[in-house]
Amino acid sequence: TAKTIMGLVDGVGEVTWHGESLTGLKAFEVSQRGIGYVPESRDIFPTLTVHQNLMLGLKSPARPHSQAPRWDYEDMYQMFPRLRERQHTEAGVLSGGEQQMLTLCRTLMGQPELIIIDEPTEGLAPKIVEQVGQYLKRLKERGMSVLLIEQKLTIAMDISDRALVMGHGRIVFEGTPQSLRDDPSARREWLEV
């Protein structure tokens, strides 16, 4: 789903953003329209330092008058103090959690209006999963629009204003997190193993 929105794989249907179709656009063209993407694969530049990885994300906002929050190095280092400590370290030696933080920060440096985060807790230790949840809450508090794709329901429900469940490539549930909690049939059919 995220890769389709970002123009990395072909899909069926149409995705629009600010009234414009994203269908058929390349990833860089989607990015130019103010959508950032944090892939599940944590695509960092391993031989560059943490700070150099952040520099690669720098760009001006797609829509200069957007109300989306603006981000700079200091914001990243305040949100993730561990990255400040390791800013001169090659990114390839960071832990999985630190690499996830770096990927998120590099995307934020691109000044997106919407950030799509694909499975941010995949493969992380439980303590790091909890930290990622806290960072996602900070993004929300700062006014960032986030499309979170996450299998760990607790984290997703804690930070979401709206819940969508997809099954077989289509939306099978849409509502508030509380309405999903209160709907045992939807949870049983689509979310339980």
PDB file of C-alpha atoms in Angstrom:
ATOM      1  CA  THR A   1       0.000   0.000   0.000  1.00  0.00           C
ATOM      2  CA  ALA A   2       2.672   2.524   1.000  1.00  0.00           C
ATOM      3  CA  LYS A   3       4.876   1.583  -1.930  1.00  0.00           C
ATOM      4  CA  THR A   4       1.914   2.040  -4.280  1.00  0.00           C
ATOM      5  CA  ILE A   5       1.134   5.499  -2.876  1.00  0.00           C
ATOM      6  CA  MET A   6       4.793   6.452  -3.245  1.00  0.00           C
ATOM      7  CA  GLY A   7       4.943   5.303  -6.869  1.00  0.00           C
ATOM      8  CA  LEU A   8       7.388   2.475  -6.175  1.00  0.00           C
ATOM      9  CA  VAL A   9       5.053  -0.300  -7.377  1.00  0.00           C
ATOM     10  CA  ASP A  10       2.028  -0.334  -9.643  1.00  0.00           C
ATOM     11  CA  GLY A  11      -1.413  -0.633  -8.129  1.00  0.00           C
ATOM     12  CA  VAL A  12      -5.080  -0.609  -8.985  1.00  0.00           C
ATOM     13  CA  GLY A  13      -7.281   2.391  -8.292  1.00  0.00           C
ATOM     14  CA  GLU A  14      -6.392   5.994  -7.712  1.00  0.00           C
ATOM     15  CA  VAL A  15      -4.803   7.966  -4.888  1.00  0.00           C
ATOM     16  CA  THR A  16      -5.325  11.720  -4.776  1.00  0.00           C
ATOM     17  CA  TRP A  17      -3.544  14.354  -2.700  1.00  0.00           C
ATOM     18  CA  HIS A  18      -4.794  17.942  -2.544  1.00  0.00           C
ATOM     19  CA  GLY A  19      -7.099  17.160  -5.453  1.00  0.00           C
ATOM     20  CA  GLU A  20      -4.295  15.860  -7.684  1.00  0.00           C
ATOM     21  CA  SER A  21      -3.939  12.237  -8.758  1.00  0.00           C
ATOM     22  CA  LEU A  22      -0.712  10.554  -7.681  1.00  0.00           C
ATOM     23  CA  THR A  23      -1.368   7.628 -10.006  1.00  0.00           C
ATOM     24  CA  GLY A  24       1.539   7.008 -12.346  1.00  0.00           C
ATOM     25  CA  LEU A  25       3.898   9.432 -10.611  1.00  0.00           C
ATOM     26  CA  LYS A  26       7.440   8.394  -9.742  1.00  0.00           C
ATOM     27  CA  ALA A  27       8.557   8.391  -6.100  1.00  0.00           C
ATOM     28  CA  PHE A  28      10.474  11.669  -6.400  1.00  0.00           C
ATOM     29  CA  GLU A  29       7.383  13.325  -7.908  1.00  0.00           C
ATOM     30  CA  VAL A  30       5.218  12.138  -5.006  1.00  0.00           C
ATOM     31  CA  SER A  31       7.861  13.458  -2.598  1.00  0.00           C
ATOM     32  CA  GLN A  32       7.867  16.818  -4.380  1.00  0.00           C
ATOM     33  CA  ARG A  33       4.168  17.091  -3.530  1.00  0.00           C
ATOM     34  CA  GLY A  34       4.875  16.975   0.206  1.00  0.00           C
ATOM     35  CA  ILE A  35       4.589  13.294   1.058  1.00  0.00           C
ATOM     36  CA  GLY A  36       7.445  11.672   2.976  1.00  0.00           C
ATOM     37  CA  TYR A  37       8.017   7.933   3.270  1.00  0.00           C
ATOM     38  CA  VAL A  38       9.708   5.929   6.010  1.00  0.00           C
ATOM     39  CA  PRO A  39      10.107   2.411   4.585  1.00  0.00           C
ATOM     40  CA  GLU A  40      10.045  -0.690   6.704  1.00  0.00           C
ATOM     41  CA  SER A  41      13.512  -1.532   5.331  1.00  0.00           C
ATOM     42  CA  ARG A  42      15.202   1.462   7.044  1.00  0.00           C
ATOM     43  CA  ASP A  43      17.066   2.571   3.943  1.00  0.00           C
ATOM     44  CA  ILE A  44      20.009   4.466   5.412  1.00  0.00           C
ATOM     45  CA  PHE A  45      23.357   5.298   3.846  1.00  0.00           C
ATOM     46  CA  PRO A  46      25.578   3.065   6.006  1.00  0.00           C
ATOM     47  CA  THR A  47      28.974   4.616   5.207  1.00  0.00           C
ATOM     48  CA  LEU A  48      27.788   8.175   5.836  1.00  0.00           C
ATOM     49  CA  THR A  49      27.530   9.662   9.315  1.00  0.00           C
ATOM     50  CA  VAL A  50      24.237  10.231  11.075  1.00  0.00           C
ATOM     51  CA  HIS A  51      24.495  13.961  10.359  1.00  0.00           C
ATOM     52  CA  GLN A  52      25.282  13.365   6.677  1.00  0.00           C
ATOM     53  CA  ASN A  53      22.231  11.083   6.408  1.00  0.00           C
ATOM     54  CA  LEU A  54      20.096  13.910   7.812  1.00  0.00           C
ATOM     55  CA  MET A  55      21.627  16.355   5.319  1.00  0.00           C
ATOM     56  CA  LEU A  56      20.513  14.114   2.460  1.00  0.00           C
ATOM     57  CA  GLY A  57      16.905  14.586   3.545  1.00  0.00           C
ATOM     58  CA  LEU A  58      17.005  18.392   3.418  1.00  0.00           C
ATOM     59  CA  LYS A  59      14.612  20.133   1.065  1.00  0.00           C
ATOM     60  CA  SER A  60      12.200  23.035   1.040  1.00  0.00           C
ATOM     61  CA  PRO A  61       8.511  22.425   1.735  1.00  0.00           C
ATOM     62  CA  ALA A  62       6.446  21.381  -1.297  1.00  0.00           C
ATOM     63  CA  ARG A  63       3.861  24.041  -0.494  1.00  0.00           C
ATOM     64  CA  PRO A  64       5.541  27.025   1.223  1.00  0.00           C
ATOM     65  CA  HIS A  65       2.308  28.212   2.870  1.00  0.00           C
ATOM     66  CA  SER A  66       1.459  24.798   4.304  1.00  0.00           C
ATOM     67  CA  GLN A  67       0.583  24.599   7.987  1.00  0.00           C
ATOM     68  CA  ALA A  68       2.702  21.455   8.369  1.00  0.00           C
ATOM     69  CA  PRO A  69       5.409  21.704  11.037  1.00  0.00           C
ATOM     70  CA  ARG A  70       8.930  22.656   9.954  1.00  0.00           C
ATOM     71  CA  TRP A  71      11.895  20.568  11.060  1.00  0.00           C
ATOM     72  CA  ASP A  72      15.638  21.181  11.465  1.00  0.00           C
ATOM     73  CA  TYR A  73      18.681  19.403  12.889  1.00  0.00           C
ATOM     74  CA  GLU A  74      18.025  20.653  16.397  1.00  0.00           C
ATOM     75  CA  ASP A  75      14.473  19.264  16.300  1.00  0.00           C
ATOM     76  CA  MET A  76      15.837  15.865  15.306  1.00  0.00           C
ATOM     77  CA  TYR A  77      18.483  15.860  18.003  1.00  0.00           C
ATOM     78  CA  GLN A  78      15.995  16.988  20.656  1.00  0.00           C
ATOM     79  CA  MET A  79      13.484  14.339  19.647  1.00  0.00           C
ATOM     80  CA  PHE A  80      16.178  11.644  19.486  1.00  0.00           C
ATOM     81  CA  PRO A  81      19.078  12.604  21.816  1.00  0.00           C
ATOM     82  CA  ARG A  82      20.837   9.351  20.938  1.00  0.00           C
ATOM     83  CA  LEU A  83      21.261  10.618  17.366  1.00  0.00           C
ATOM     84  CA  ARG A  84      22.969  13.775  18.671  1.00  0.00           C
ATOM     85  CA  GLU A  85      25.411  11.593  20.602  1.00  0.00           C
ATOM     86  CA  ARG A  86      26.116   9.570  17.456  1.00  0.00           C
ATOM     87  CA  GLN A  87      25.944  12.334  14.840  1.00  0.00           C
ATOM     88  CA  HIS A  88      29.559  11.728  13.729  1.00  0.00           C
ATOM     89  CA  THR A  89      29.177   7.934  13.697  1.00  0.00           C
ATOM     90  CA  GLU A  90      28.696   5.972  10.489  1.00  0.00           C
ATOM     91  CA  ALA A  91      25.035   5.033  10.233  1.00  0.00           C
ATOM     92  CA  GLY A  92      25.809   1.414   9.395  1.00  0.00           C
ATOM     93  CA  VAL A  93      26.927   0.671  12.961  1.00  0.00           C
ATOM     94  CA  LEU A  94      23.718   1.963  14.570  1.00  0.00           C
ATOM     95  CA  SER A  95      21.296  -0.459  16.201  1.00  0.00           C
ATOM     96  CA  GLY A  96      18.047  -1.296  14.420  1.00  0.00           C
ATOM     97  CA  GLY A  97      16.137   1.144  16.615  1.00  0.00           C
ATOM     98  CA  GLU A  98      18.643   3.921  15.982  1.00  0.00           C
ATOM     99  CA  GLN A  99      18.479   3.279  12.249  1.00  0.00           C
ATOM    100  CA  GLN A 100      14.687   3.533  12.425  1.00  0.00           C
ATOM    101  CA  MET A 101      15.007   6.878  14.245  1.00  0.00           C
ATOM    102  CA  LEU A 102      17.480   8.096  11.630  1.00  0.00           C
ATOM    103  CA  THR A 103      15.242   7.090   8.725  1.00  0.00           C
ATOM    104  CA  LEU A 104      12.294   8.901  10.303  1.00  0.00           C
ATOM    105  CA  CYS A 105      14.384  12.020  10.946  1.00  0.00           C
ATOM    106  CA  ARG A 106      15.851  12.071   7.453  1.00  0.00           C
ATOM    107  CA  THR A 107      12.309  11.963   6.060  1.00  0.00           C
ATOM    108  CA  LEU A 108      11.176  14.786   8.366  1.00  0.00           C
ATOM    109  CA  MET A 109      14.091  16.932   7.162  1.00  0.00           C
ATOM    110  CA  GLY A 110      12.322  16.939   3.775  1.00  0.00           C
ATOM    111  CA  GLN A 111       9.535  19.052   5.333  1.00  0.00           C
ATOM    112  CA  PRO A 112       6.630  16.736   4.387  1.00  0.00           C
ATOM    113  CA  GLU A 113       2.990  17.614   4.996  1.00  0.00           C
ATOM    114  CA  LEU A 114       2.188  13.914   5.327  1.00  0.00           C
ATOM    115  CA  ILE A 115       4.545  11.181   6.390  1.00  0.00           C
ATOM    116  CA  ILE A 116       3.833   7.540   5.579  1.00  0.00           C
ATOM    117  CA  ILE A 117       5.499   5.235   8.098  1.00  0.00           C
ATOM    118  CA  ASP A 118       5.569   1.566   7.118  1.00  0.00           C
ATOM    119  CA  GLU A 119       5.898  -0.955   9.966  1.00  0.00           C
ATOM    120  CA  PRO A 120       8.216   1.147  12.182  1.00  0.00           C
ATOM    121  CA  THR A 121       8.380  -1.475  14.941  1.00  0.00           C
ATOM    122  CA  GLU A 122       9.180  -4.472  12.725  1.00  0.00           C
ATOM    123  CA  GLY A 123      12.066  -6.486  14.173  1.00  0.00           C
ATOM    124  CA  LEU A 124      12.681  -4.160  17.131  1.00  0.00           C
ATOM    125  CA  ALA A 125      13.097  -5.161  20.776  1.00  0.00           C
ATOM    126  CA  PRO A 126      10.046  -4.487  23.008  1.00  0.00           C
ATOM    127  CA  LYS A 127      11.783  -1.585  24.795  1.00  0.00           C
ATOM    128  CA  ILE A 128      12.589   0.076  21.456  1.00  0.00           C
ATOM    129  CA  VAL A 129       9.019  -0.555  20.238  1.00  0.00           C
ATOM    130  CA  GLU A 130       7.792   1.442  23.229  1.00  0.00           C
ATOM    131  CA  GLN A 131      10.204   4.284  22.387  1.00  0.00           C
ATOM    132  CA  VAL A 132       9.029   4.347  18.769  1.00  0.00           C
ATOM    133  CA  GLY A 133       5.456   4.662  20.053  1.00  0.00           C
ATOM    134  CA  GLN A 134       6.488   7.670  22.157  1.00  0.00           C
ATOM    135  CA  TYR A 135       8.197   9.313  19.168  1.00  0.00           C
ATOM    136  CA  LEU A 136       5.100   8.811  17.040  1.00  0.00           C
ATOM    137  CA  LYS A 137       3.044  10.513  19.759  1.00  0.00           C
ATOM    138  CA  ARG A 138       5.458  13.467  19.632  1.00  0.00           C
ATOM    139  CA  LEU A 139       4.900  13.803  15.889  1.00  0.00           C
ATOM    140  CA  LYS A 140       1.169  13.907  16.503  1.00  0.00           C
ATOM    141  CA  GLU A 141       1.575  16.511  19.260  1.00  0.00           C
ATOM    142  CA  ARG A 142       3.627  18.629  16.873  1.00  0.00           C
ATOM    143  CA  GLY A 143       0.784  18.570  14.332  1.00  0.00           C
ATOM    144  CA  MET A 144       2.330  16.163  11.825  1.00  0.00           C
ATOM    145  CA  SER A 145      -0.063  14.190   9.632  1.00  0.00           C
ATOM    146  CA  VAL A 146       0.940  10.532   9.763  1.00  0.00           C
ATOM    147  CA  LEU A 147      -0.280   7.520   7.822  1.00  0.00           C
ATOM    148  CA  LEU A 148       0.923   4.664  10.009  1.00  0.00           C
ATOM    149  CA  ILE A 149       0.993   1.132   8.648  1.00  0.00           C
ATOM    150  CA  GLU A 150       1.494  -1.076  11.677  1.00  0.00           C
ATOM    151  CA  GLN A 151       0.662  -4.626  12.754  1.00  0.00           C
ATOM    152  CA  LYS A 152       1.150  -3.957  16.458  1.00  0.00           C
ATOM    153  CA  LEU A 153      -2.379  -2.810  17.159  1.00  0.00           C
ATOM    154  CA  THR A 154      -1.720  -1.329  20.608  1.00  0.00           C
ATOM    155  CA  ILE A 155       0.752   1.249  19.313  1.00  0.00           C
ATOM    156  CA  ALA A 156      -1.365   2.138  16.310  1.00  0.00           C
ATOM    157  CA  MET A 157      -4.513   2.573  18.415  1.00  0.00           C
ATOM    158  CA  ASP A 158      -2.738   4.680  21.044  1.00  0.00           C
ATOM    159  CA  ILE A 159      -1.667   7.376  18.594  1.00  0.00           C
ATOM    160  CA  SER A 160      -4.400   7.267  15.958  1.00  0.00           C
ATOM    161  CA  ASP A 161      -7.367   9.552  15.447  1.00  0.00           C
ATOM    162  CA  ARG A 162      -8.746   7.252  12.782  1.00  0.00           C
ATOM    163  CA  ALA A 163      -8.395   3.517  12.189  1.00  0.00           C
ATOM    164  CA  LEU A 164      -8.598   1.737   8.857  1.00  0.00           C
ATOM    165  CA  VAL A 165      -8.221  -2.003   8.484  1.00  0.00           C
ATOM    166  CA  MET A 166      -7.307  -3.413   5.097  1.00  0.00           C
ATOM    167  CA  GLY A 167      -7.963  -6.940   3.955  1.00  0.00           C
ATOM    168  CA  HIS A 168      -7.333  -8.377   0.506  1.00  0.00           C
ATOM    169  CA  GLY A 169      -6.342  -4.949  -0.816  1.00  0.00           C
ATOM    170  CA  ARG A 170      -9.460  -3.088   0.277  1.00  0.00           C
ATOM    171  CA  ILE A 171     -10.639  -1.170   3.333  1.00  0.00           C
ATOM    172  CA  VAL A 172     -12.773  -3.506   5.450  1.00  0.00           C
ATOM    173  CA  PHE A 173     -13.173  -1.265   8.507  1.00  0.00           C
ATOM    174  CA  GLU A 174     -13.052   2.489   9.005  1.00  0.00           C
ATOM    175  CA  GLY A 175     -13.739   4.380  12.215  1.00  0.00           C
ATOM    176  CA  THR A 176     -12.203   5.657  15.418  1.00  0.00           C
ATOM    177  CA  PRO A 177      -9.755   3.516  17.371  1.00  0.00           C
ATOM    178  CA  GLN A 178     -12.412   3.174  20.068  1.00  0.00           C
ATOM    179  CA  SER A 179     -15.013   1.953  17.573  1.00  0.00           C
ATOM    180  CA  LEU A 180     -12.533  -0.713  16.442  1.00  0.00           C
ATOM    181  CA  ARG A 181     -11.911  -1.724  20.054  1.00  0.00           C
ATOM    182  CA  ASP A 182     -15.693  -1.991  20.514  1.00  0.00           C
ATOM    183  CA  ASP A 183     -16.234  -4.123  17.385  1.00  0.00           C
ATOM    184  CA  PRO A 184     -15.302  -7.709  18.287  1.00  0.00           C
ATOM    185  CA  SER A 185     -16.430  -9.109  14.936  1.00  0.00           C
ATOM    186  CA  ALA A 186     -14.085  -6.822  12.950  1.00  0.00           C
ATOM    187  CA  ARG A 187     -11.190  -7.596  15.284  1.00  0.00           C
ATOM    188  CA  ARG A 188     -11.882 -11.336  15.155  1.00  0.00           C
ATOM    189  CA  GLU A 189     -12.268 -11.454  11.364  1.00  0.00           C
ATOM    190  CA  TRP A 190      -9.366  -9.199  10.358  1.00  0.00           C
ATOM    191  CA  LEU A 191      -6.950  -8.719  13.236  1.00  0.00           C
ATOM    192  CA  GLU A 192      -6.689 -11.922  15.223  1.00  0.00           C
ATOM    193  CA  VAL A 193      -4.530 -14.863  14.219  1.00  0.00           C
TER     194      VAL A 193
END
